[in-house]
mmCIF file of C-alpha atoms in Angstrom:
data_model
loop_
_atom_site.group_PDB
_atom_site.id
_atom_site.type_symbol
_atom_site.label_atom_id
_atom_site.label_comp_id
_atom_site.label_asym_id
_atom_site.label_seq_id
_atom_site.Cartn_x
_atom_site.Cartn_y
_atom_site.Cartn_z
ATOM 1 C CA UNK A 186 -38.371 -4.198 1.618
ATOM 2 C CA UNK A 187 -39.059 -2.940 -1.386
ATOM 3 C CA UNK A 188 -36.703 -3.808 -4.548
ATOM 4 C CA UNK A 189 -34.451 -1.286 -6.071
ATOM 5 C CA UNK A 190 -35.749 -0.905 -9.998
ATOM 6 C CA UNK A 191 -33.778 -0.805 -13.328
ATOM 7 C CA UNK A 192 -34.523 3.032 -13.652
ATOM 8 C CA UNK A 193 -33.271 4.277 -9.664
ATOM 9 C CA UNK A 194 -30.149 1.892 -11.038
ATOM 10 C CA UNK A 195 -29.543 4.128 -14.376
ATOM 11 C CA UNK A 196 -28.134 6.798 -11.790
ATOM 12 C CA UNK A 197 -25.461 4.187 -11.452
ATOM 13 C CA UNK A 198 -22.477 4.750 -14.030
ATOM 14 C CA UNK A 199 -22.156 1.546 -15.787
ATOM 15 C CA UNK A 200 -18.561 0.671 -15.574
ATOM 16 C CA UNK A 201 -19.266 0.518 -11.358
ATOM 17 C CA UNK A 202 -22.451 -1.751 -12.038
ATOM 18 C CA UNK A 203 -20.009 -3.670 -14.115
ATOM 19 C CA UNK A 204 -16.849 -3.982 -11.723
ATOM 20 C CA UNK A 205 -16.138 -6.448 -8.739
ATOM 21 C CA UNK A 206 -16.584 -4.895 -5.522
ATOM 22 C CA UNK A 207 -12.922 -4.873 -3.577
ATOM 23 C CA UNK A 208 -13.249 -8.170 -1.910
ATOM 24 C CA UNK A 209 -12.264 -9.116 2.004
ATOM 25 C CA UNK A 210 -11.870 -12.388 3.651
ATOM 26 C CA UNK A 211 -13.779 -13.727 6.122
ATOM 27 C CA UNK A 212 -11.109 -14.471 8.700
ATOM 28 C CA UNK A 213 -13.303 -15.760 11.416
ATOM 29 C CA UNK A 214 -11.670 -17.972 13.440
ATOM 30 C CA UNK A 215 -8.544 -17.920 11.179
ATOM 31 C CA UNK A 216 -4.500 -17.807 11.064
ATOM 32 C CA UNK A 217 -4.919 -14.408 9.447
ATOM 33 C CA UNK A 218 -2.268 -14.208 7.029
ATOM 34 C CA UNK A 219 -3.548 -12.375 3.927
ATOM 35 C CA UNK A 220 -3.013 -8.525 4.187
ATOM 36 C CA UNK A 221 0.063 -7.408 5.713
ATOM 37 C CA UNK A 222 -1.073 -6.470 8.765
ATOM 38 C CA UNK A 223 1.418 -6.648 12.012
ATOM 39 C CA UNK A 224 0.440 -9.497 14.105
ATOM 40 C CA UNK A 225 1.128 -7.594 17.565
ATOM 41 C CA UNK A 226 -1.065 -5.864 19.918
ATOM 42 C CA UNK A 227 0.354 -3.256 21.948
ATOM 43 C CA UNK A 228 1.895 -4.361 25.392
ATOM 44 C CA UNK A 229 -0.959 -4.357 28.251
ATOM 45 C CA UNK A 230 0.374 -1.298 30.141
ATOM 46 C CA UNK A 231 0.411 1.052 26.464
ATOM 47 C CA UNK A 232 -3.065 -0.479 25.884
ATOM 48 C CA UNK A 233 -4.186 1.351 29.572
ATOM 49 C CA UNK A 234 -2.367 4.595 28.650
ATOM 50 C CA UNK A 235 -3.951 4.990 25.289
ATOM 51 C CA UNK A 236 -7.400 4.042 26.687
ATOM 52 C CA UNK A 237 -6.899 6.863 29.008
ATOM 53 C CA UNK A 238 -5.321 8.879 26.347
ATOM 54 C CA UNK A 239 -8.078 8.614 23.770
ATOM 55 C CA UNK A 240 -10.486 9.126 26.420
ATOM 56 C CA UNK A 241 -10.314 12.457 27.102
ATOM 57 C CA UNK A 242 -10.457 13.866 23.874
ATOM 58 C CA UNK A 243 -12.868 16.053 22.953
ATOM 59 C CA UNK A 244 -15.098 13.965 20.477
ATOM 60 C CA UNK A 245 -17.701 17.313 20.805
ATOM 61 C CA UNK A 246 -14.610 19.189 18.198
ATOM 62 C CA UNK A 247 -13.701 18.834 14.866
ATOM 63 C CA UNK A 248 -9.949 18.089 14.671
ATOM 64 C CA UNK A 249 -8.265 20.753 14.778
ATOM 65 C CA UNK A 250 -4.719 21.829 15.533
ATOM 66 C CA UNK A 251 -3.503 18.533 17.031
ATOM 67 C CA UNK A 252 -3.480 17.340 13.049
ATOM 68 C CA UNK A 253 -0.621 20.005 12.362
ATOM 69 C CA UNK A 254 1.352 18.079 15.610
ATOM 70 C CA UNK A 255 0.560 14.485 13.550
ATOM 71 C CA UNK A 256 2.190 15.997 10.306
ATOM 72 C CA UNK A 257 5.344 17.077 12.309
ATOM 73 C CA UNK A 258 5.858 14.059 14.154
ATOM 74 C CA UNK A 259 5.687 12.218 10.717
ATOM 75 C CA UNK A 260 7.932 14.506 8.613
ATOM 76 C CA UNK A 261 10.418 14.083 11.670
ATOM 77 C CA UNK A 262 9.966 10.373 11.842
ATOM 78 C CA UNK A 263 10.706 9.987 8.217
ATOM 79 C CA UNK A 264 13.337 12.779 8.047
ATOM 80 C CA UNK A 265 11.518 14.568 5.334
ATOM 81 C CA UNK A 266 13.657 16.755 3.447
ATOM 82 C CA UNK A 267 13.585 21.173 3.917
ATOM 83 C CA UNK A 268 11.502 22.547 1.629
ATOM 84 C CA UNK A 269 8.596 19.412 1.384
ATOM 85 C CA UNK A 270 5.214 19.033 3.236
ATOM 86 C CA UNK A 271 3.133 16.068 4.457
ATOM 87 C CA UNK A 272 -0.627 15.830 3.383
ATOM 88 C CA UNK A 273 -2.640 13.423 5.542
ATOM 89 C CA UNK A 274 -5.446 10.489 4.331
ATOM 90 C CA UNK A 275 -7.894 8.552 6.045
ATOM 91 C CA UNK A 276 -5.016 5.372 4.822
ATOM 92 C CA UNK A 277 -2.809 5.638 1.809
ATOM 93 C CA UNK A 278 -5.739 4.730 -0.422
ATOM 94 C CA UNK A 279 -7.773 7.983 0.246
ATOM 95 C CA UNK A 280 -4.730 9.686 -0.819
ATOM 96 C CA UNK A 281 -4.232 7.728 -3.976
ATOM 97 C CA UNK A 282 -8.163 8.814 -5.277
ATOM 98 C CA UNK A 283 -7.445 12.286 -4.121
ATOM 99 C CA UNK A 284 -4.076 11.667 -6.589
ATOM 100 C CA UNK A 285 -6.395 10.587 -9.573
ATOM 101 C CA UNK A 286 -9.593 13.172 -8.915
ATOM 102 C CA UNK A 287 -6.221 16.137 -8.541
ATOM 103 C CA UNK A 288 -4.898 14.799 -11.509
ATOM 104 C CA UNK A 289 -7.987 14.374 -14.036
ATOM 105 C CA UNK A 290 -6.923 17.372 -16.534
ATOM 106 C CA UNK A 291 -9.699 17.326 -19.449
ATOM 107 C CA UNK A 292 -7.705 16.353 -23.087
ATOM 108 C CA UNK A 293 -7.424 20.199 -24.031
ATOM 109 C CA UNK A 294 -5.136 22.366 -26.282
ATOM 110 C CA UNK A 295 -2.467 22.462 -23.513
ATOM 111 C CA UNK A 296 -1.696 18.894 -22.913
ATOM 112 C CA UNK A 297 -1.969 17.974 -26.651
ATOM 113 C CA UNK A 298 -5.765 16.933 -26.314
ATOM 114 C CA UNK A 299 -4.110 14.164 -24.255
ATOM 115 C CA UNK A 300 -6.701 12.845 -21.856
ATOM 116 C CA UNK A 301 -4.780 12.418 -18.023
ATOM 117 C CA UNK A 302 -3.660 8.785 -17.241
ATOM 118 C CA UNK A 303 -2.129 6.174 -14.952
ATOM 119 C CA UNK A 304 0.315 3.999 -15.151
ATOM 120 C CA UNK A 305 2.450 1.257 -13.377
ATOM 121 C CA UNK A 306 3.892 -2.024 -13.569
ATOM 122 C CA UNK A 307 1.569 -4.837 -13.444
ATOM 123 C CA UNK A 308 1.644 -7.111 -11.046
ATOM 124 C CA UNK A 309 1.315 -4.250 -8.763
ATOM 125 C CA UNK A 310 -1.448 -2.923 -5.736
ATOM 126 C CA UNK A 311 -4.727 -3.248 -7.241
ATOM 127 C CA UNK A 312 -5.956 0.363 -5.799
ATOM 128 C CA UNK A 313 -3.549 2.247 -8.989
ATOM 129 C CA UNK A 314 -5.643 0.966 -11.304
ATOM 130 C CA UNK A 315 -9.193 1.124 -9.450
ATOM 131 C CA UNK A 316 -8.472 4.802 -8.337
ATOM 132 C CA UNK A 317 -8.165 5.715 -12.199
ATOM 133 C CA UNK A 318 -11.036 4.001 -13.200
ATOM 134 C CA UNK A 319 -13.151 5.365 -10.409
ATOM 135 C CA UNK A 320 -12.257 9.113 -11.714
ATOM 136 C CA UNK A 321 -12.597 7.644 -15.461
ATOM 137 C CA UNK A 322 -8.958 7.873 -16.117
ATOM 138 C CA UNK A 323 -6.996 5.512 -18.679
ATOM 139 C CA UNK A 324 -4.887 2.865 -16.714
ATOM 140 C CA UNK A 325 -1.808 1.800 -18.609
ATOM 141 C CA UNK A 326 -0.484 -1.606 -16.669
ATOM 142 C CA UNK A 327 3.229 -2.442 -17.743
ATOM 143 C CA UNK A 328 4.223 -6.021 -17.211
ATOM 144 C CA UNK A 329 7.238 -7.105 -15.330
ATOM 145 C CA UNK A 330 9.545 -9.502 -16.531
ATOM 146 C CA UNK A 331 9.325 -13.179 -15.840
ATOM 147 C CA UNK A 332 11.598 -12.625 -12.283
ATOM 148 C CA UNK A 333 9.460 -9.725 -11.531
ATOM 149 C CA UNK A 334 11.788 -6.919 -12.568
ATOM 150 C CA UNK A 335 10.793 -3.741 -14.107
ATOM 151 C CA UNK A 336 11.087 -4.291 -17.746
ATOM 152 C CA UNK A 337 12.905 -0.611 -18.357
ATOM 153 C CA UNK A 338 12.426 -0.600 -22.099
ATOM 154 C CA UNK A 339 8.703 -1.275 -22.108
ATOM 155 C CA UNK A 340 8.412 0.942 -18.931
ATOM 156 C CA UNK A 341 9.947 3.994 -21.027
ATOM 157 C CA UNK A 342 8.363 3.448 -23.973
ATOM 158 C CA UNK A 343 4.763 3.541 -21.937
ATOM 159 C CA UNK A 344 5.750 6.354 -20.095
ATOM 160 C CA UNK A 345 6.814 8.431 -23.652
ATOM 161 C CA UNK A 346 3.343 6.860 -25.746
ATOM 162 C CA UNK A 347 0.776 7.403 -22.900
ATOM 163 C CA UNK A 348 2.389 10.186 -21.264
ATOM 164 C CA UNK A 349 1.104 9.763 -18.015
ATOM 165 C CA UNK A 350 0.056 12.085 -15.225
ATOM 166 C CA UNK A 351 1.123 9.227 -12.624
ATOM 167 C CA UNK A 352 3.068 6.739 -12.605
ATOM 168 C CA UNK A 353 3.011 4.638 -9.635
ATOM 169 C CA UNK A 354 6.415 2.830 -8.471
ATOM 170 C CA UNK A 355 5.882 0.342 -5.097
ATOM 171 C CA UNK A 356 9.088 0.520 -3.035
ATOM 172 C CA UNK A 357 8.841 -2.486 -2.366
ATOM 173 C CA UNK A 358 6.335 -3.705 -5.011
ATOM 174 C CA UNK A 359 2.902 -5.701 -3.787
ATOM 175 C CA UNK A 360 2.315 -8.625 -3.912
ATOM 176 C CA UNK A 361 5.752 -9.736 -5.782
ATOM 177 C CA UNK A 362 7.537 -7.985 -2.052
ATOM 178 C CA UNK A 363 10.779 -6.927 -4.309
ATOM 179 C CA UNK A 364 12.696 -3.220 -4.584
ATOM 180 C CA UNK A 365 13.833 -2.377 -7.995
ATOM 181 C CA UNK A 366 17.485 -2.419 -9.315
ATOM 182 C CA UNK A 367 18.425 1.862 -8.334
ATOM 183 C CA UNK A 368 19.513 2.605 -11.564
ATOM 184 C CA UNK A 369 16.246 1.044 -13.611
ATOM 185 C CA UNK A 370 13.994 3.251 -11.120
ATOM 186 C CA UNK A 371 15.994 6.495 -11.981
ATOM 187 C CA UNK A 372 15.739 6.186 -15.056
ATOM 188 C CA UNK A 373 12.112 5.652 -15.024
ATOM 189 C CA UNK A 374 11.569 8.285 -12.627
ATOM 190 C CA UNK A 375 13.706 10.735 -15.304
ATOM 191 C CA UNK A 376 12.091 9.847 -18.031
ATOM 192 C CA UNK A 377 8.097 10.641 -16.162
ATOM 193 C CA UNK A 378 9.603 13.935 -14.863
ATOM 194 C CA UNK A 379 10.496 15.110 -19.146
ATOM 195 C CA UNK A 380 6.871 13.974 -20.033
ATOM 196 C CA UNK A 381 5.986 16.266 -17.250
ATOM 197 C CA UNK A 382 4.121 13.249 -14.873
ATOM 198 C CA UNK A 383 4.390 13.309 -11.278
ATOM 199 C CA UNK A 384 5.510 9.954 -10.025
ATOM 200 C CA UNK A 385 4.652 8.422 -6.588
ATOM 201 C CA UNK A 386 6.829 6.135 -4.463
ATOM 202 C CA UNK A 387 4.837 3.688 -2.763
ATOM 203 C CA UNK A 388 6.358 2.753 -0.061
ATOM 204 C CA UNK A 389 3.751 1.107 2.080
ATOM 205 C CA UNK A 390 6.538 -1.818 3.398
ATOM 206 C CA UNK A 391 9.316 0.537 4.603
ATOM 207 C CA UNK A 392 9.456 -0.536 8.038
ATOM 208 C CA UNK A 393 10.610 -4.363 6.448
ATOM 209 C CA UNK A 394 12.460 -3.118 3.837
ATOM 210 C CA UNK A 395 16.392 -2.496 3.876
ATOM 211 C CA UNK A 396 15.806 0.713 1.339
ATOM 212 C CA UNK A 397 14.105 3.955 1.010
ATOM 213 C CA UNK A 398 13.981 6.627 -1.017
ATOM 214 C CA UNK A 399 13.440 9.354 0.944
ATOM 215 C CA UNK A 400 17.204 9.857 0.672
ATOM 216 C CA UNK A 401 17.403 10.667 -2.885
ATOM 217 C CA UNK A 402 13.333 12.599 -2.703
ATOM 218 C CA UNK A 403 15.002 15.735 -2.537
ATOM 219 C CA UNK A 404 16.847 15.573 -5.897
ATOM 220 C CA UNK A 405 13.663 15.975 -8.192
ATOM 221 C CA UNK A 406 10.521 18.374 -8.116
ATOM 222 C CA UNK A 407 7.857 15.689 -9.306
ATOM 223 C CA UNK A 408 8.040 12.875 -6.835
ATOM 224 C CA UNK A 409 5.951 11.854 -4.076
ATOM 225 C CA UNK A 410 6.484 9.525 -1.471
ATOM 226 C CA UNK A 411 3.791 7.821 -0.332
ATOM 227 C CA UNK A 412 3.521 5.918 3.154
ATOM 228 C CA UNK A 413 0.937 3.907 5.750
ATOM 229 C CA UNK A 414 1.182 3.424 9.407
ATOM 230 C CA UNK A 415 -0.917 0.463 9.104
ATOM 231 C CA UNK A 416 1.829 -2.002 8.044
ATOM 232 C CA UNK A 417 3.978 0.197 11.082
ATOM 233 C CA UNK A 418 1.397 -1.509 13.461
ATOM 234 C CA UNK A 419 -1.983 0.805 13.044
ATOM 235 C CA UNK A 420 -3.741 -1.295 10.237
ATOM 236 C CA UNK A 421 -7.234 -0.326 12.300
ATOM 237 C CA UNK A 422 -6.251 3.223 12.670
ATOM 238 C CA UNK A 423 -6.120 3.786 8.928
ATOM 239 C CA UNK A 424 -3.477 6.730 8.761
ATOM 240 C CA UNK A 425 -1.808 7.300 5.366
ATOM 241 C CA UNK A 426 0.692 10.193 4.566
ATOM 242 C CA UNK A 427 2.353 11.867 0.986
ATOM 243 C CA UNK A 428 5.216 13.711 1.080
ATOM 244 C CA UNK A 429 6.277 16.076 -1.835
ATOM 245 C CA UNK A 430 7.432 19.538 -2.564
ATOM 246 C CA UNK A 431 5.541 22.439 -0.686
ATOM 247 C CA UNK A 432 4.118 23.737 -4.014
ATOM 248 C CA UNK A 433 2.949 20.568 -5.262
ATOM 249 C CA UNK A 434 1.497 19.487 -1.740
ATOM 250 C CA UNK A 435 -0.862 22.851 -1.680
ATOM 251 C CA UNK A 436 -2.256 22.012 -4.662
ATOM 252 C CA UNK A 437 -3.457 18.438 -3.599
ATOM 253 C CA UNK A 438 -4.148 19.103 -0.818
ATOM 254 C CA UNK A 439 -7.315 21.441 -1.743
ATOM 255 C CA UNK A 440 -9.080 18.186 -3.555
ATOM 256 C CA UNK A 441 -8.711 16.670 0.120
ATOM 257 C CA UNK A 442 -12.026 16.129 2.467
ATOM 258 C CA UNK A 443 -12.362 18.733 5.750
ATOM 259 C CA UNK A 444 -11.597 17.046 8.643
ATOM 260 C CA UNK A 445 -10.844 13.722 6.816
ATOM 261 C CA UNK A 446 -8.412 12.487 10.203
ATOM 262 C CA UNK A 447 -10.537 12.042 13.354
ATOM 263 C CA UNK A 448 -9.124 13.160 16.262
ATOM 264 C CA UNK A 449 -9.066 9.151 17.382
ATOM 265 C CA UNK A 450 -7.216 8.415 14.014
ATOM 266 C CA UNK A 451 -4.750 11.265 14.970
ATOM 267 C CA UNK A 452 -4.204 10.502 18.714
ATOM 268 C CA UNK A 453 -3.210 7.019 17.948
ATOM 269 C CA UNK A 454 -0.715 7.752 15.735
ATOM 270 C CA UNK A 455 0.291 10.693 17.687
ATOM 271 C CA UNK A 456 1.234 7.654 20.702
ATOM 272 C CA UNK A 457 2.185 5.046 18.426
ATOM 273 C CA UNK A 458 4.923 7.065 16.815
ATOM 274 C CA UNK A 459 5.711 8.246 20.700
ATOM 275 C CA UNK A 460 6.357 4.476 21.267
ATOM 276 C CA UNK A 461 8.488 3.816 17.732
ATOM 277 C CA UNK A 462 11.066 1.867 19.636
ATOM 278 C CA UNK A 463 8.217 -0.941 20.407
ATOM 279 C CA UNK A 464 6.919 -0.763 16.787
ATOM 280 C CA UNK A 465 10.512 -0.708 15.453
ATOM 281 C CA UNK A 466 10.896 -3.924 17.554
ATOM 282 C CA UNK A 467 7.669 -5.861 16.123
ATOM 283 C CA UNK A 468 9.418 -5.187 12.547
ATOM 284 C CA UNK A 469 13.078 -6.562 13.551
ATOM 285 C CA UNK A 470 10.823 -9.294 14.830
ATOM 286 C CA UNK A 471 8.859 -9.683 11.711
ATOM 287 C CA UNK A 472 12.236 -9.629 9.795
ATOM 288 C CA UNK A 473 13.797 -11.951 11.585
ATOM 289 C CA UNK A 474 10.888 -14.373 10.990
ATOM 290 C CA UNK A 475 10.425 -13.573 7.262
ATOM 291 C CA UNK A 476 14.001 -15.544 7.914
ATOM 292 C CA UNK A 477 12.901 -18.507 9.108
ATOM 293 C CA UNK A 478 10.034 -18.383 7.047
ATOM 294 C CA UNK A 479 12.613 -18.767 3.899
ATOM 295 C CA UNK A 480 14.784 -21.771 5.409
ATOM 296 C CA UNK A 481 11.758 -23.617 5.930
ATOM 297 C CA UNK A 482 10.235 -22.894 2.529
ATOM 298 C CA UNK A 483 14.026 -24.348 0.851
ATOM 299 C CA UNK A 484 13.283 -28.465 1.608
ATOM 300 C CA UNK A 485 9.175 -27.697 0.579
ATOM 301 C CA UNK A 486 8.802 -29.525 -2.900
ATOM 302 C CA UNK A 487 7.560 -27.925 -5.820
ATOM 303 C CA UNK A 488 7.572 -24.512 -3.684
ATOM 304 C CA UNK A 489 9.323 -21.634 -4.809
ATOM 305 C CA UNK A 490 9.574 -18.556 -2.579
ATOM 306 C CA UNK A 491 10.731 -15.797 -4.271
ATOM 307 C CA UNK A 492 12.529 -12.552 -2.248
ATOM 308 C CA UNK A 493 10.849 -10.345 -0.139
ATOM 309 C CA UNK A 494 11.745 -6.757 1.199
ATOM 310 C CA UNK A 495 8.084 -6.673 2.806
ATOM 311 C CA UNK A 496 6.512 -8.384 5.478
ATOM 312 C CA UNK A 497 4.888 -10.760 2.631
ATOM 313 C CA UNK A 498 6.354 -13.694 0.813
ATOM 314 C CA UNK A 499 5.275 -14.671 -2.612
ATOM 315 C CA UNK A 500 5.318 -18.598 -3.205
ATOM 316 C CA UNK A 501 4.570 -20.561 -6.263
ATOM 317 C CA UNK A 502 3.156 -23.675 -5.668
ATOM 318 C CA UNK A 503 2.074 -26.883 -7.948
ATOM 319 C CA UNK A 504 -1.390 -26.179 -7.771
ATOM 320 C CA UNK A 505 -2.523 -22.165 -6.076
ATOM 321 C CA UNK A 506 -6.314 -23.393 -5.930
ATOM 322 C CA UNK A 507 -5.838 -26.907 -4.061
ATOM 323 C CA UNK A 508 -3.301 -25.462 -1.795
ATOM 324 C CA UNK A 509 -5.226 -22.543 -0.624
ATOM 325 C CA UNK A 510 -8.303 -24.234 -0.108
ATOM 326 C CA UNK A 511 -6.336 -26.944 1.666
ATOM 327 C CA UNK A 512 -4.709 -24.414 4.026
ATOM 328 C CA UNK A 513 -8.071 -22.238 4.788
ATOM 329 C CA UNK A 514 -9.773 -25.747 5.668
ATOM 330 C CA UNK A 515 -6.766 -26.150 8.243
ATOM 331 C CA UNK A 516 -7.635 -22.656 9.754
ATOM 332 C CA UNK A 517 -4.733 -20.573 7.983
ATOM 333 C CA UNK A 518 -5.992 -18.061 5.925
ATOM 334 C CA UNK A 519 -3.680 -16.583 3.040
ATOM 335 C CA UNK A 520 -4.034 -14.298 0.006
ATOM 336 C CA UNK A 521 -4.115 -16.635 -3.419
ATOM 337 C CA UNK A 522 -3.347 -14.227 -5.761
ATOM 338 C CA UNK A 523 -2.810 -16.788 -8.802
ATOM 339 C CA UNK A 524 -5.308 -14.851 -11.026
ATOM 340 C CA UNK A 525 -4.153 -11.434 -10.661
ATOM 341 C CA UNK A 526 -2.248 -11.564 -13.765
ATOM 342 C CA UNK A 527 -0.587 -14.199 -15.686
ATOM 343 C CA UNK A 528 2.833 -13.480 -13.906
ATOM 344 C CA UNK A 529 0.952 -14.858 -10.606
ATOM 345 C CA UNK A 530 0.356 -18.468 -12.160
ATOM 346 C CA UNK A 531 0.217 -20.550 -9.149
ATOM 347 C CA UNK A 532 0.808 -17.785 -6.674
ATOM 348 C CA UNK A 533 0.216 -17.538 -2.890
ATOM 349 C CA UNK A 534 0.973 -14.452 -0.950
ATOM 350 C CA UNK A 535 1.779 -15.039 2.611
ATOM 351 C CA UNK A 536 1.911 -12.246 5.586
ATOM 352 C CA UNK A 537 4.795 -12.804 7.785
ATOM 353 C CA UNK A 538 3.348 -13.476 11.274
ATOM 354 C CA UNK A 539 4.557 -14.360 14.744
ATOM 355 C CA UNK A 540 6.658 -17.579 15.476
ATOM 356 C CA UNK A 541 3.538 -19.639 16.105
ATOM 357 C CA UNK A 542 1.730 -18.375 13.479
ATOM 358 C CA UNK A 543 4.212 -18.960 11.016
ATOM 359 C CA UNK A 544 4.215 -23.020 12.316
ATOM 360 C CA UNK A 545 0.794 -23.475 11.866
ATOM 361 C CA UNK A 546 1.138 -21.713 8.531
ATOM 362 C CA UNK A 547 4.059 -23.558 7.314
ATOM 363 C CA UNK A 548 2.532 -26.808 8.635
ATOM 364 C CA UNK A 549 -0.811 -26.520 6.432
ATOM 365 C CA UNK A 550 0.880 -25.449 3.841
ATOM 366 C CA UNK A 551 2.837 -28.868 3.861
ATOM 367 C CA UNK A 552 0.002 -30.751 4.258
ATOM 368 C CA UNK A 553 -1.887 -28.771 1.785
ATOM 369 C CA UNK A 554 0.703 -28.887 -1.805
#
């Protein structure tokens, strides 16, 4: 094979030659426990009647109508408010690049000569800041406090300096797996809305969490709510969905690929959200384990596990380096997330699993601090 040359690599831009490729696991053989994924397959008998479901599609097609059946079943499942819409991505990170490529205005007379930003609270998903840079956008990371709170005064005094055309809010926040206090997030959420930025609710970890704000979505005209099925159960489906204001929604929406759902993508979800009552099941489930998880974690040494509205916990541990690589070489594989950011000193994030995964886990961990 012939070797790719300096000059075929100009047509490269230089700050992609210069960043880390988005990194994955090998979980071969593993306790899987490092991205949030639901541990459960479906039950045998749904297994046959999707099987038969998906085949007899007509893989020939495009998708075509059957998507506008998806967006209904999901604006009904999340009791979207009257007067929004539901735009549809290949998982909620297509639709947080087609956020950032809808969103690049040019610095011109109209916005000040302000070039279009991002900005969120740092520790926070990695994909904010990577979907800016991708579309050459500024990224303006706001630390949280030492508890992992939103600090509201530095928060407010980004959003007024930078201005942003997004700022991202997790609901609950990854990987630190906490909601913010309701009166700290309105404010922030006010205060984007006079600087005229749109701001997105993430919440990726509703099914865990005991808040939403799809309640309160219908009081303001520049917020989005952002959602996954994959931590519902459909990780491998890859099935994202926004939710915003008709108006606002049209205008997105244009920036979004043809036929970015596949009919496979869409009959999946299409069933799964038919069967809700099993999903909602595998979350009480998960729940109830993030429970257990806890107790056990309270007699663990020099092991802090901090709150979690998510199907993660965050731990801090003596030493994040010796105990991951102690747990991977006893087969359970977590996320160490210790240089992230400074805030993450010594951090492990753990996915919630089922009982006996969570034993194994807990046992290497033990033998692993």
């Amino acid at each position: 094979m012939r070797s790719v040359t300096p000059h075929l690599l100009q047509r490269i831009r230089q700050d992609i030659q210069s960043m880390q490729a988005y990194a994955i696991q090998d979980s071969q053989g593993m306790v899987k426990l490092d991205a949030m994924e639901n541990p459960y397959r479906l039950p045998q008998d749904l297994q046959d009647q999707l099987g038969r479901r998906l085949g007899a599609l007509a893989f020939n097609r495009y998708p075509a109508g059957r998507i506008n059946d998806l967006r209904q079943a999901l604006a009904t499942y999340a009791d979207m408010p009257a007067g929004f819409d539901i735009m549809l991505g290949n998982g909620s990170d297509e639709l947080i690049s087609l956020l950032a490529l809808a969103c690049d205005v040019p610095a011109c007379a109209a916005n000040n000569f302000r070039a279009a930003s991002v900005l969120a609270p740092v520790p926070g998903f990695v994909m904010y800041a990577l979907s800016a840079q991708l579309q050459g956008l500024a990224f303006h990371g706001v630390p949280l406090t030492g508890d992992f709170e939103l600090d509201e005064a530095a928060m407010l005094a980004a959003i007024e300096q930078h201005q942003p055309a997004i700022t991202y809010l997790a609901y609950p926040n990854n990987p630190t797996a906490n909601l913010w206090h309701d009166a700290v997030l309105e404010n922030i959420i006010l205060a984007a809305g006079e600087q005229g930025g749109l701001v997105v609710l993430d919440e990726a970890y509703q099914p865990f969490s005991s808040k939403s704000y799809i309640d309160r979505l219908a009081r303001h005209h520049h917020v989005l709510l952002l959602r996954t099925l994959s931590k519902f159960g459909l990780a491998g489906v890859r099935l994202g969905y926004l939710m915003g204001p008709k108006a606002l929604i049209a205008e997105i929406d244009k920036v979004r690929p043809p036929y970015n759902i596949s009919v496979l993508n869409c009959e999946c979800a299409l069933f799964a959200l038919e069967q809700q009552d099993v999903f909602a099941a595998q979350a009480a489930a998960l729940r109830a384990q993030r429970a257990v998880i806890f107790e056990a974690l309270s007699v663990f040494p020099g092991v802090t596990a901090f709150k979690s509205e998510a199907n993660m916990i965050l731990l801090r541990v003596p030493d994040a380096a010796k105990t991951f690589a102690g747990m991977r070489t006893r087969k359970v594989l977590v996320k160490n997330v210790s240089t992230m950011h400074p805030l993450l000193a010594n951090c492990l994030r753990v996915t919630v699993g089922t009982a006996d995964e969570n034993v194994q886990m807990l046992a290497a961990l033990k033998e692993s601090l």
